[in-house]
PDB file of C-alpha atoms in Angstrom:
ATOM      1  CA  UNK A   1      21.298  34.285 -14.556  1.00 70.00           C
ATOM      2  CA  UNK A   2      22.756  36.534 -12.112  1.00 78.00           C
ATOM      3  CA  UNK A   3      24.736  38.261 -14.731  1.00 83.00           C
ATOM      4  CA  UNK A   4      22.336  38.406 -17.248  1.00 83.00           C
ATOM      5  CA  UNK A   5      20.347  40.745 -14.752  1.00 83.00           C
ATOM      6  CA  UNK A   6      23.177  42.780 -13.670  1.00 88.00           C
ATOM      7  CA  UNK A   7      23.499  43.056 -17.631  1.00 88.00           C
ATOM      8  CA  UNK A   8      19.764  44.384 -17.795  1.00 85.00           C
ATOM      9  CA  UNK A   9      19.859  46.462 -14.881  1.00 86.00           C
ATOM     10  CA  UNK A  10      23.069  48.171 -16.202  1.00 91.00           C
ATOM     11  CA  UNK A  11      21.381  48.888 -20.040  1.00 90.00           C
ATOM     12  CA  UNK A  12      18.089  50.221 -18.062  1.00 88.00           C
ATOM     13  CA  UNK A  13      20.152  52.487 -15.723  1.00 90.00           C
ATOM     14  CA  UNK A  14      21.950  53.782 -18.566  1.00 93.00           C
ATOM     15  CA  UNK A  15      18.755  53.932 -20.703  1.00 91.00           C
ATOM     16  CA  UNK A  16      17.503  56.400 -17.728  1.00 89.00           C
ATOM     17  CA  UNK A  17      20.280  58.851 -18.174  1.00 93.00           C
ATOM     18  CA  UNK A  18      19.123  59.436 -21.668  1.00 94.00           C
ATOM     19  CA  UNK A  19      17.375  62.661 -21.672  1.00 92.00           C
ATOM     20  CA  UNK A  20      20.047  64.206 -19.144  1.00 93.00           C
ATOM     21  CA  UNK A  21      22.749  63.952 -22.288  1.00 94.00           C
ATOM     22  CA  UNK A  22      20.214  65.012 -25.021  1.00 94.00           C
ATOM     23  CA  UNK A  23      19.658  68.344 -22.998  1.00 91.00           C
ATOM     24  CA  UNK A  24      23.726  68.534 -22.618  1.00 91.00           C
ATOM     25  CA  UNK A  25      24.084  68.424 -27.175  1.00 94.00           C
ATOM     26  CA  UNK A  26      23.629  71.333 -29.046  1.00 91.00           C
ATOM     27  CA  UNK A  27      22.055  69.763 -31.311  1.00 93.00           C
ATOM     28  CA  UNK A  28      18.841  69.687 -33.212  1.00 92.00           C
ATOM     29  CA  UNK A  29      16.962  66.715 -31.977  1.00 93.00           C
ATOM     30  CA  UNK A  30      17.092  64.850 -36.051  1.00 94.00           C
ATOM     31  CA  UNK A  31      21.039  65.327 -36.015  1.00 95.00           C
ATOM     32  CA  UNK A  32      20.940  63.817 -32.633  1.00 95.00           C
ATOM     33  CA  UNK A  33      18.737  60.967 -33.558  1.00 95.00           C
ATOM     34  CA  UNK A  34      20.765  60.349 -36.981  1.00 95.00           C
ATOM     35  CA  UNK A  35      24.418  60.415 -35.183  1.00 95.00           C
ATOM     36  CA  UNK A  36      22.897  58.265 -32.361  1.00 95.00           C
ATOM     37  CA  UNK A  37      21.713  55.631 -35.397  1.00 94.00           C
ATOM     38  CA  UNK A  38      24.856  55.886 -37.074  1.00 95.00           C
ATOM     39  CA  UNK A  39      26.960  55.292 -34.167  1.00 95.00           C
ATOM     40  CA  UNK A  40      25.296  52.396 -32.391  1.00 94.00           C
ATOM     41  CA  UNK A  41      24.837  50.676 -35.636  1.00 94.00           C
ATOM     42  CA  UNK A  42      28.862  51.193 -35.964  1.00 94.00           C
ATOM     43  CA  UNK A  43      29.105  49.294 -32.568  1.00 93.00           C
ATOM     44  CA  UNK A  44      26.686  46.482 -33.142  1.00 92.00           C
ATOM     45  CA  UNK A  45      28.218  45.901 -36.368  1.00 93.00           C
ATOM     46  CA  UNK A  46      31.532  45.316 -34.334  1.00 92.00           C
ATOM     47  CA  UNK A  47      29.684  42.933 -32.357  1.00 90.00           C
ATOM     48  CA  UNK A  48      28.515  40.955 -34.873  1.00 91.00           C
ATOM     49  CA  UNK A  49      31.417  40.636 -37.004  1.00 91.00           C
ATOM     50  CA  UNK A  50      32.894  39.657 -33.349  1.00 91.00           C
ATOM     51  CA  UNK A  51      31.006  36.869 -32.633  1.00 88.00           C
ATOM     52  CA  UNK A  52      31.242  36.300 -36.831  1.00 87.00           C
ATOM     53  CA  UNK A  53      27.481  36.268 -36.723  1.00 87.00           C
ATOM     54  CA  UNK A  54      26.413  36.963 -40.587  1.00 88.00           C
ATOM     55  CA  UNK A  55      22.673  37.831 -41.355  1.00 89.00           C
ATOM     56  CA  UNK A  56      21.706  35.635 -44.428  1.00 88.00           C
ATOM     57  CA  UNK A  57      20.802  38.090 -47.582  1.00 90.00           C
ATOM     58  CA  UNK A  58      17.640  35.779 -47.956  1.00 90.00           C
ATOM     59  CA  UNK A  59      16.682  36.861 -44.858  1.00 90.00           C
ATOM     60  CA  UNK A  60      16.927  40.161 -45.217  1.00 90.00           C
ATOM     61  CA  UNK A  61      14.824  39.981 -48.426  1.00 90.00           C
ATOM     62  CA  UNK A  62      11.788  38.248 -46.364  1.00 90.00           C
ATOM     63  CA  UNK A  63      11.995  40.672 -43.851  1.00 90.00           C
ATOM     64  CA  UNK A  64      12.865  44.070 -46.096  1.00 91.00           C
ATOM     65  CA  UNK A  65       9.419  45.825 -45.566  1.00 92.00           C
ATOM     66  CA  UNK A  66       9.335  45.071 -41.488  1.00 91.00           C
ATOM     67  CA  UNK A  67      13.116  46.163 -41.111  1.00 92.00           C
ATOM     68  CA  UNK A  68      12.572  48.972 -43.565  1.00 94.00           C
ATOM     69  CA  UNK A  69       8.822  50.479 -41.580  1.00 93.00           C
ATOM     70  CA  UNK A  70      10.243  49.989 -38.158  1.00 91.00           C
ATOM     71  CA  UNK A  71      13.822  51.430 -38.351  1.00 92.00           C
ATOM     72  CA  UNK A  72      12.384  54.414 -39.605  1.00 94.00           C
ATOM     73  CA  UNK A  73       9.468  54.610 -36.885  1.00 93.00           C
ATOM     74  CA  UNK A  74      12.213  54.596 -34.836  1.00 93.00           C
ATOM     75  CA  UNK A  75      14.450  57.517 -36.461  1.00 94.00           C
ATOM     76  CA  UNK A  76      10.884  59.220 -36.111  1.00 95.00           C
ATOM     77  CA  UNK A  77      10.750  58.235 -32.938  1.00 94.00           C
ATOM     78  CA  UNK A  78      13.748  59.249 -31.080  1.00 95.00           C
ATOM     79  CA  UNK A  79      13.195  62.914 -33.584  1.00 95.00           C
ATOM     80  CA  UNK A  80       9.965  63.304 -31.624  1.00 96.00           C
ATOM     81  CA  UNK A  81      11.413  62.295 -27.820  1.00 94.00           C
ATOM     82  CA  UNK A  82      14.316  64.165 -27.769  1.00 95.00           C
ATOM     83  CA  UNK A  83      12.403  67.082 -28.671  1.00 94.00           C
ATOM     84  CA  UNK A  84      10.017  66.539 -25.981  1.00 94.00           C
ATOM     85  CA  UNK A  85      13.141  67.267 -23.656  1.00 93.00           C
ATOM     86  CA  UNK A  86      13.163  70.686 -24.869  1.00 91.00           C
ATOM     87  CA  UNK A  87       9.732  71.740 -24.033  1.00 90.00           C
ATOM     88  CA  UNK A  88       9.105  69.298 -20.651  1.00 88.00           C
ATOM     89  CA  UNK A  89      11.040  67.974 -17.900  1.00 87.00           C
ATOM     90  CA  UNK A  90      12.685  64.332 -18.253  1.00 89.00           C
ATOM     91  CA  UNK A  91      10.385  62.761 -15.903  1.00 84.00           C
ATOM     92  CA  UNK A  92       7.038  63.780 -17.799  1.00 85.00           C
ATOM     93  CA  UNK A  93       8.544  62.811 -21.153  1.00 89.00           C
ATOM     94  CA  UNK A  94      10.163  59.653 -19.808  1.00 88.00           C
ATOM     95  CA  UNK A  95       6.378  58.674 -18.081  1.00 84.00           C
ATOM     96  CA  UNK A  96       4.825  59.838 -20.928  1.00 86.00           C
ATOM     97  CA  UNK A  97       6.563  57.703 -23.255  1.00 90.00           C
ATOM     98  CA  UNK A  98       5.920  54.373 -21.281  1.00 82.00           C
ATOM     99  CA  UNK A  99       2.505  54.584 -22.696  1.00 83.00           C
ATOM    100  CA  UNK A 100       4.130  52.677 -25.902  1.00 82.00           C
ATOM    101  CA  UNK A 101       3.070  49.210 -24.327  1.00 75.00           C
ATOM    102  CA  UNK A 102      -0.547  50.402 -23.147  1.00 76.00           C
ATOM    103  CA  UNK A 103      -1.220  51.364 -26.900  1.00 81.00           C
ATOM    104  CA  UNK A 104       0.369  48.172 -28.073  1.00 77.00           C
ATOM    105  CA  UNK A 105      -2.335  46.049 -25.729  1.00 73.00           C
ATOM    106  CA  UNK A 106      -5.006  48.365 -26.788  1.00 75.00           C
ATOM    107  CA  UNK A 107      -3.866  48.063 -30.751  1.00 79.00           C
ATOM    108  CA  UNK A 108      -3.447  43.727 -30.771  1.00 74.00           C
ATOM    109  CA  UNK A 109      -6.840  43.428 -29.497  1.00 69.00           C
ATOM    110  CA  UNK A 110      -7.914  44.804 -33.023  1.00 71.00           C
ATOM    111  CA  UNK A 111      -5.007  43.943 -35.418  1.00 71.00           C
ATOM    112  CA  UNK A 112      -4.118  40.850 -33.962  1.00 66.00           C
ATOM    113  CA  UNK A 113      -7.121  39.437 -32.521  1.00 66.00           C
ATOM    114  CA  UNK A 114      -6.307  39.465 -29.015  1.00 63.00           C
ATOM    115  CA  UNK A 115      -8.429  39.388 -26.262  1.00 68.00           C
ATOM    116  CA  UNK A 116      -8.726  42.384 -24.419  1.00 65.00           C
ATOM    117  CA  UNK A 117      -9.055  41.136 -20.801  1.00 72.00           C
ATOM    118  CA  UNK A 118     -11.131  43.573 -18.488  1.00 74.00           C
ATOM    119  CA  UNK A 119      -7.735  43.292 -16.229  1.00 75.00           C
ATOM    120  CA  UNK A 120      -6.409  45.172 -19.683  1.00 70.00           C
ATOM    121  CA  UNK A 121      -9.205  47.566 -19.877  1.00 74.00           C
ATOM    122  CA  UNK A 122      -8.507  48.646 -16.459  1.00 80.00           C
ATOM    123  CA  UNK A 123      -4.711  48.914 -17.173  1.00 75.00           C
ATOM    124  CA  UNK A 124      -5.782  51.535 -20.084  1.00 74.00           C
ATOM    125  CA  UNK A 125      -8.171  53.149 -18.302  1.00 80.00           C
ATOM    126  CA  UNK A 126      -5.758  53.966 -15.323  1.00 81.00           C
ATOM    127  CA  UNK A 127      -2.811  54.742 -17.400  1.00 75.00           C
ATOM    128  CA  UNK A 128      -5.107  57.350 -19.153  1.00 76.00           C
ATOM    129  CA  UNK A 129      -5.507  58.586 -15.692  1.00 83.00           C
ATOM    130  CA  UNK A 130      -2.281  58.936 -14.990  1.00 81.00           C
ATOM    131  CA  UNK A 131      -1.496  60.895 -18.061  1.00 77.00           C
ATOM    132  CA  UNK A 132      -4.210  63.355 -17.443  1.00 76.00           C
ATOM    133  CA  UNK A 133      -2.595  63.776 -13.956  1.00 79.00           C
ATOM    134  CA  UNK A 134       1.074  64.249 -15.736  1.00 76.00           C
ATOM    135  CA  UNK A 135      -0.894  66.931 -18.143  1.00 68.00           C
ATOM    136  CA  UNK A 136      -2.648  68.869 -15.360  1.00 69.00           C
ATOM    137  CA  UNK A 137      -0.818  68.240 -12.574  1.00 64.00           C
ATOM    138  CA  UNK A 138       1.977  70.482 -13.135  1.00 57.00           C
ATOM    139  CA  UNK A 139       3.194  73.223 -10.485  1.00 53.00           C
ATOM    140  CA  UNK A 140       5.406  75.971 -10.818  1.00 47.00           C
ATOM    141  CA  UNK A 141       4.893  76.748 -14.446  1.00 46.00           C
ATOM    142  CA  UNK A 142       5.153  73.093 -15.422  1.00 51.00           C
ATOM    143  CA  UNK A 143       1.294  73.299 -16.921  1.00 52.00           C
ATOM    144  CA  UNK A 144       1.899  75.746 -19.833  1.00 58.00           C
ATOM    145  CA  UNK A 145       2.064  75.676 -23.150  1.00 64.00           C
ATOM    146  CA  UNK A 146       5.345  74.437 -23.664  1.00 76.00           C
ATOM    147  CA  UNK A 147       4.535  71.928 -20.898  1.00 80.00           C
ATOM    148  CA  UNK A 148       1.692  70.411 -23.137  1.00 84.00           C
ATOM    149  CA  UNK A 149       3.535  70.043 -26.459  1.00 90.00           C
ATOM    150  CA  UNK A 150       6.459  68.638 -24.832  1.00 91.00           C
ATOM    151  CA  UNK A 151       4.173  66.249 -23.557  1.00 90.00           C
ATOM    152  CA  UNK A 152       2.443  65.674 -27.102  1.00 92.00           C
ATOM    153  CA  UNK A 153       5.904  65.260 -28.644  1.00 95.00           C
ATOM    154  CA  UNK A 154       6.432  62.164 -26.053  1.00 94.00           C
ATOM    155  CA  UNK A 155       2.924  60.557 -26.659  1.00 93.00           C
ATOM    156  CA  UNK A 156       3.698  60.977 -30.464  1.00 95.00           C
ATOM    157  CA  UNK A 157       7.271  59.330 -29.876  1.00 95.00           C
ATOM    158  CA  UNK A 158       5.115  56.457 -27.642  1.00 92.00           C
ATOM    159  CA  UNK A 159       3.223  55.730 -31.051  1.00 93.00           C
ATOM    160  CA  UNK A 160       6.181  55.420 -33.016  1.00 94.00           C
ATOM    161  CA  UNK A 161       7.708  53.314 -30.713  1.00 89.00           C
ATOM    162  CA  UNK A 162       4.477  51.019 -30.578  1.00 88.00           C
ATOM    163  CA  UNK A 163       4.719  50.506 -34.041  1.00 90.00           C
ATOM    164  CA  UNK A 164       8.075  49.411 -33.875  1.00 87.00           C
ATOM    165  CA  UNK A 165       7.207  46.985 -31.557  1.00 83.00           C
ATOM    166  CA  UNK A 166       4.141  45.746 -33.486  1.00 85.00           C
ATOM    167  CA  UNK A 167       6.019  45.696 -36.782  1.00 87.00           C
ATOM    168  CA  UNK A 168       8.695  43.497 -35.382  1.00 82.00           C
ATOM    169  CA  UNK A 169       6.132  40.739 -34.955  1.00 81.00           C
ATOM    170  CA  UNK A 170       6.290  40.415 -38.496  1.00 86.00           C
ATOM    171  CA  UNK A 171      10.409  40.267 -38.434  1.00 85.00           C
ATOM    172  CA  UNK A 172      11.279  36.436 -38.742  1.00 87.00           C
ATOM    173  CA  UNK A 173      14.643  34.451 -38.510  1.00 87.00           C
ATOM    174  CA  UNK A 174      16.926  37.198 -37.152  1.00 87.00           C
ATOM    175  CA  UNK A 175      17.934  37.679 -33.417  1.00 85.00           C
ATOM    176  CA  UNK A 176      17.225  40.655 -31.374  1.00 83.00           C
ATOM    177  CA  UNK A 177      20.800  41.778 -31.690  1.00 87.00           C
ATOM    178  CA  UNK A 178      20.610  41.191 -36.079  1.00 90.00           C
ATOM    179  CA  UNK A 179      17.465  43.225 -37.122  1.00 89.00           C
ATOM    180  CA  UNK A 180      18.393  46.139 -33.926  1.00 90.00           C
ATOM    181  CA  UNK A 181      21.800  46.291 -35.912  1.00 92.00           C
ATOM    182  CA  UNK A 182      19.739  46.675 -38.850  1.00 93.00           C
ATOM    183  CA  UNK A 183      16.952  48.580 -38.047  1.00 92.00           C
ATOM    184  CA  UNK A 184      19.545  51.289 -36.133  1.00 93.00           C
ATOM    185  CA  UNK A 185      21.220  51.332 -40.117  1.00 94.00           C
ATOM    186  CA  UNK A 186      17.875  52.178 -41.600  1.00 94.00           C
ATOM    187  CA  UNK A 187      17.003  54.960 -38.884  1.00 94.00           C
ATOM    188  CA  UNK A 188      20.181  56.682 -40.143  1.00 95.00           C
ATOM    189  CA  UNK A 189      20.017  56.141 -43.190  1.00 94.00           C
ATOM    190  CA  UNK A 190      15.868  57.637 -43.847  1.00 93.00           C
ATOM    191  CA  UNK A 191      17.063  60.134 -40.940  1.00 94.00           C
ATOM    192  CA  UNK A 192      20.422  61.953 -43.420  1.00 94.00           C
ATOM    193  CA  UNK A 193      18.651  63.095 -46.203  1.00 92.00           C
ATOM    194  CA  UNK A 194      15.931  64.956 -43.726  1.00 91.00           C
ATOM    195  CA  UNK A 195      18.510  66.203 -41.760  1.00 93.00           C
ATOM    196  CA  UNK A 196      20.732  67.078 -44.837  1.00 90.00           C
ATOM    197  CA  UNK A 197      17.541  69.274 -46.001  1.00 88.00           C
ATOM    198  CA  UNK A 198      16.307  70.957 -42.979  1.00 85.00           C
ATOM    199  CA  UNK A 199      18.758  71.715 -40.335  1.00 81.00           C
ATOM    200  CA  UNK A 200      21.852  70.333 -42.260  1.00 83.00           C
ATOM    201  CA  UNK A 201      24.944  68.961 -40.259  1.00 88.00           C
ATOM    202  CA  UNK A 202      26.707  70.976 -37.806  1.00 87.00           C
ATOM    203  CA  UNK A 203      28.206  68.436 -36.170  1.00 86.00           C
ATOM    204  CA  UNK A 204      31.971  69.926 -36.451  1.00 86.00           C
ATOM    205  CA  UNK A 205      30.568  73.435 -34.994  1.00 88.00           C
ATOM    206  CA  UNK A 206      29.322  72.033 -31.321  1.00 89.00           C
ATOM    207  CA  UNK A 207      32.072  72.143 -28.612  1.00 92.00           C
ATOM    208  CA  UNK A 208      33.902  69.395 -27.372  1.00 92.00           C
ATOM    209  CA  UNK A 209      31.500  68.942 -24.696  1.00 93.00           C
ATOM    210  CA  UNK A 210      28.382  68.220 -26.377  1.00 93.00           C
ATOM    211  CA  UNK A 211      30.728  65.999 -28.853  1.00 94.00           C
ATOM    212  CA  UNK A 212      31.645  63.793 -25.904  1.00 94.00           C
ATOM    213  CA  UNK A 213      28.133  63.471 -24.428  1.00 95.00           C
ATOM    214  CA  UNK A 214      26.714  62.764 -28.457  1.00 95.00           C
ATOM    215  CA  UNK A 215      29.510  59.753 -28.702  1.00 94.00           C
ATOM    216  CA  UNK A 216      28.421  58.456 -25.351  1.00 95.00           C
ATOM    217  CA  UNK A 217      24.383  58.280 -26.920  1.00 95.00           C
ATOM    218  CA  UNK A 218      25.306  56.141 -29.586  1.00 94.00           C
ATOM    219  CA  UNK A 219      28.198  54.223 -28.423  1.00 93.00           C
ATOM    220  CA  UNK A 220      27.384  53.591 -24.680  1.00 94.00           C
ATOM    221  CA  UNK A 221      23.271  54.342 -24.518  1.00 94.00           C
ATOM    222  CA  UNK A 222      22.686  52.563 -27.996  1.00 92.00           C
ATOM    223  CA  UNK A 223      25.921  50.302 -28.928  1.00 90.00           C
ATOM    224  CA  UNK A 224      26.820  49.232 -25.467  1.00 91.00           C
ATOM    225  CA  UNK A 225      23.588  49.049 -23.707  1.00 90.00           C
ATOM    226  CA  UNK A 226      21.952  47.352 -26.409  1.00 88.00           C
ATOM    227  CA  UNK A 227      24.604  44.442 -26.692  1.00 87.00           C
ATOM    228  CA  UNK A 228      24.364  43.887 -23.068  1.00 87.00           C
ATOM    229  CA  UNK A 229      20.476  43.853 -22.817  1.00 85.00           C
ATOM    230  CA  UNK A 230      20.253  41.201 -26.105  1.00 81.00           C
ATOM    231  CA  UNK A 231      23.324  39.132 -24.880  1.00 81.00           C
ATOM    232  CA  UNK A 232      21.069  38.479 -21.327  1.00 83.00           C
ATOM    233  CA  UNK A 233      17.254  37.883 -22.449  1.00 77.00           C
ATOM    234  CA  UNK A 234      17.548  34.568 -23.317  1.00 74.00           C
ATOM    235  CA  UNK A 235      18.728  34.310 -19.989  1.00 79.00           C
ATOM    236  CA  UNK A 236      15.404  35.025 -18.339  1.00 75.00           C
ATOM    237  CA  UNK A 237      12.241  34.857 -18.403  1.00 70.00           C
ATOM    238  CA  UNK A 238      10.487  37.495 -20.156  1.00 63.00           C
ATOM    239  CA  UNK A 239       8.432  38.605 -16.930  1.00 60.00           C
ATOM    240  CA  UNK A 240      11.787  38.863 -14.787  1.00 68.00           C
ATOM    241  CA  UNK A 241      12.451  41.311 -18.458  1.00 70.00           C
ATOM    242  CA  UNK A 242       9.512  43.093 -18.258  1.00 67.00           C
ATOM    243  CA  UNK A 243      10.203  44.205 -14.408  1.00 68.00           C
ATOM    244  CA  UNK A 244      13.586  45.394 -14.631  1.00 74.00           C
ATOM    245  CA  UNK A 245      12.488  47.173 -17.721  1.00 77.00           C
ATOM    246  CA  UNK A 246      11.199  49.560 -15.356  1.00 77.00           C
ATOM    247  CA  UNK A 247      13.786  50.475 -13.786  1.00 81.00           C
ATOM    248  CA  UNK A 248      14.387  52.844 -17.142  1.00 83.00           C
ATOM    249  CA  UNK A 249      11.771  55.583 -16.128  1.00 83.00           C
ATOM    250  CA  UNK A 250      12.354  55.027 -11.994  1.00 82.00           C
ATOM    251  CA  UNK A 251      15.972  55.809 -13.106  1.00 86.00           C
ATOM    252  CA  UNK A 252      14.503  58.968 -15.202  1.00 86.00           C
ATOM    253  CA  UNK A 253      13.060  60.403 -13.138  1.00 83.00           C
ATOM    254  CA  UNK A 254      15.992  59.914  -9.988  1.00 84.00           C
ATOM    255  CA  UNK A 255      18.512  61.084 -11.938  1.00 87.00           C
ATOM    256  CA  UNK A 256      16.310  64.172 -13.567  1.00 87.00           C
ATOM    257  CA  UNK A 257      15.760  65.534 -10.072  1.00 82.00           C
ATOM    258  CA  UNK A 258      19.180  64.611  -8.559  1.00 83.00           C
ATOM    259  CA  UNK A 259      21.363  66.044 -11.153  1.00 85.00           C
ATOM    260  CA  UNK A 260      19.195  68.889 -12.848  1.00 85.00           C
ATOM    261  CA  UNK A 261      16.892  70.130 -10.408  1.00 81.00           C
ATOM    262  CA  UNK A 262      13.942  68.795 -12.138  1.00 80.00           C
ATOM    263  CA  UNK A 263      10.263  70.175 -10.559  1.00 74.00           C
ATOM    264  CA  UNK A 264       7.882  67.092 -10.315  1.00 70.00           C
ATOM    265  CA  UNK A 265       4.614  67.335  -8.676  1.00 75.00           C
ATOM    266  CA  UNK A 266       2.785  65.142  -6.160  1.00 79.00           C
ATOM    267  CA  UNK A 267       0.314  65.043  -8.461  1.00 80.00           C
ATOM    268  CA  UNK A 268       2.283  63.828 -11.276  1.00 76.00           C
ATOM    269  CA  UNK A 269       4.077  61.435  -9.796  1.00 79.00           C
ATOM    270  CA  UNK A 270       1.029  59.904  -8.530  1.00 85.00           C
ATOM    271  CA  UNK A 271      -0.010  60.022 -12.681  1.00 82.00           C
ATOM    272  CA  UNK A 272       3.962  58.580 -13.396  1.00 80.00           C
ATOM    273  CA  UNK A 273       3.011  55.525 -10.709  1.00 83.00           C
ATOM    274  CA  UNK A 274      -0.342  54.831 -12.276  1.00 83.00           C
ATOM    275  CA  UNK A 275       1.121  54.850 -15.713  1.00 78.00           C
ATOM    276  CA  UNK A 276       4.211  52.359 -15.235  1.00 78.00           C
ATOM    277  CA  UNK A 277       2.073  50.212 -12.927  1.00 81.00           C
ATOM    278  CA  UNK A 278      -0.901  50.138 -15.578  1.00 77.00           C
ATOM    279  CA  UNK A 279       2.143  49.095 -18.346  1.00 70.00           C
ATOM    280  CA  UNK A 280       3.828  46.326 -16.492  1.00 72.00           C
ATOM    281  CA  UNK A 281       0.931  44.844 -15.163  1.00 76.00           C
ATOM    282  CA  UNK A 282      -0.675  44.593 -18.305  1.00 67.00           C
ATOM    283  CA  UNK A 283       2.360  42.765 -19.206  1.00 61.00           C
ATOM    284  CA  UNK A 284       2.923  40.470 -16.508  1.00 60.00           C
ATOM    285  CA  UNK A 285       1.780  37.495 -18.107  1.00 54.00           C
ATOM    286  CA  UNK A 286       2.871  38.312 -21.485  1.00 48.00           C
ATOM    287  CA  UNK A 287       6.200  39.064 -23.491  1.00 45.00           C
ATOM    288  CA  UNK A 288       7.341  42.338 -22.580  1.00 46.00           C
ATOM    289  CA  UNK A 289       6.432  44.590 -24.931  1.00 46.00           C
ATOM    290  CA  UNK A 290       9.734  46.460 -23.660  1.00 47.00           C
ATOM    291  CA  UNK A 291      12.125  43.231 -25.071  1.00 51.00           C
ATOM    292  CA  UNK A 292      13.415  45.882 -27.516  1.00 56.00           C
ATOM    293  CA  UNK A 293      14.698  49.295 -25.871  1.00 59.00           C
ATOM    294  CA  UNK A 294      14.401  52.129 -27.791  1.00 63.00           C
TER     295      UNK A 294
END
């Protein structure tokens, strides 16, 4: 067990230096997204055909429309976060996003059924808080314009990311580590022919520098940190999951202001705490809705 969360905490530490190498690519934030896909996937597919763990072609055919809808919410997804770096700081973003599990509580009361505890309510209600704080609570020119759609793009990449997780519900008789391998393979592939019409690749044009940090993305932040965080959650419980989850935005937002001088308010990190505790207390007694990192 003590592995398995060394394993975790490694992939969530690593998770939390994500934004710091999207700022280093030059990049548009869809070749980004598609490389990261196509890279990861690369690794995970070395994983699996390590541990000569074949995915069943029946399988896939019961599951086409889940694997098919989620890998590209999540194409869509990471489009829409890493584009949020451009226009906000890492922290806001990173908080921002961590909504995802908020709107997946509010969204299975409805499509699911599930009751919506007033202990939930109250979890919405002060994560909604919090994000008004994140919005408004911005010194030093971090309340302008640019400020707000950056945090837009993040709230738009939360409900991408919810869907993924909703969608998944669906996915049956494949591991975590099987339908991310897939679902990474879909991203890239819906994510080419949008990038081959709109920004097109430049991907031999960037310097070496921003080619090093984009192989890192998908081979460390995806490939890597992805194999480690499936290969330890059936090694826990899924609360002891859902609270080292966590330390993904903590980590954010540390290594935002450490290493790029990141402003953050008093105000918004107030609106940062009420959001992350609002999402993992609504999720204490249930299965993380974090048990597959985007």
């Amino acid at each position: 067990m003590k592995k398995a969360k060394i394993s975790i905490i490694f992939s969530m530490i690593t998770f939390g230096t994500i934004g710091i190498f999207v700022k280093n690519i030059a990049l548009s934030s869809s070749e980004i997204a598609l490389y990261r896909g196509l890279f990861g996937s690369l690794f995970l597919l070395g994983v699996l055909m390590t541990k000569k763990d074949s995915i069943p072609v029946s399988v896939l055919k019961k599951n086409a429309w889940a694997l098919f809808f989620s890998g590209a919410a999540i194409g869509i997804n990471w489009i829409l976060l890493f584009e949020s770096y451009r226009y906000t700081t890492i922290s806001n973003a990173t908080l921002s996003y961590y909504v995802a599990p908020i709107i997946v509580v509010v969204v299975s009361a409805s499509l699911f059924k599930e009751k919506l505890t007033f202990r939930k309510f109250l979890c919405a209600a002060a994560a909604m808080l919090g994000m008004f704080l994140i919005v408004n609570g911005g010194g030093s020119g971090l309340g302008g314009p640019g400020h707000l759609k950056g945090i837009g793009l993040a709230l738009s990449a939360a409900v991408f990311y919810a869907s993924v997780i909703l969608v998944n519900r669906f996915v049956k008789e494949l591991s975590g580590l099987q339908s991310t391998f897939i679902q990474l393979s879909v991203a890239s592939i819906v994510l080419l022919p949008y990038v081959l019409t709109t920004q097109g690749f430049h991907l031999m044009e960037v310097d070496r520098s921003s080619f090093i940090y984009l192989l890192i993305l998908g081979v460390v932040h995806t490939g890597i940190a992805y194999a480690l965080f499936f290969s330890a959650i059936p090694h826990l419980k899924s609360q002891t999951t859902a609270m080292l989850s966590y330390i993904d935005p903590a980590s954010a937002v540390f290594f935002s202001a450490v290493f790029i001088k990141e402003e953050f308010s008093l105000l918004q990190f107030i609106g940062g705490l009420l959001v992350l505790g609002a999402s993992f207390i609504s999720e204490t007694k249930a299965v993380s809705a974090f048990e597959q990192p985007v």
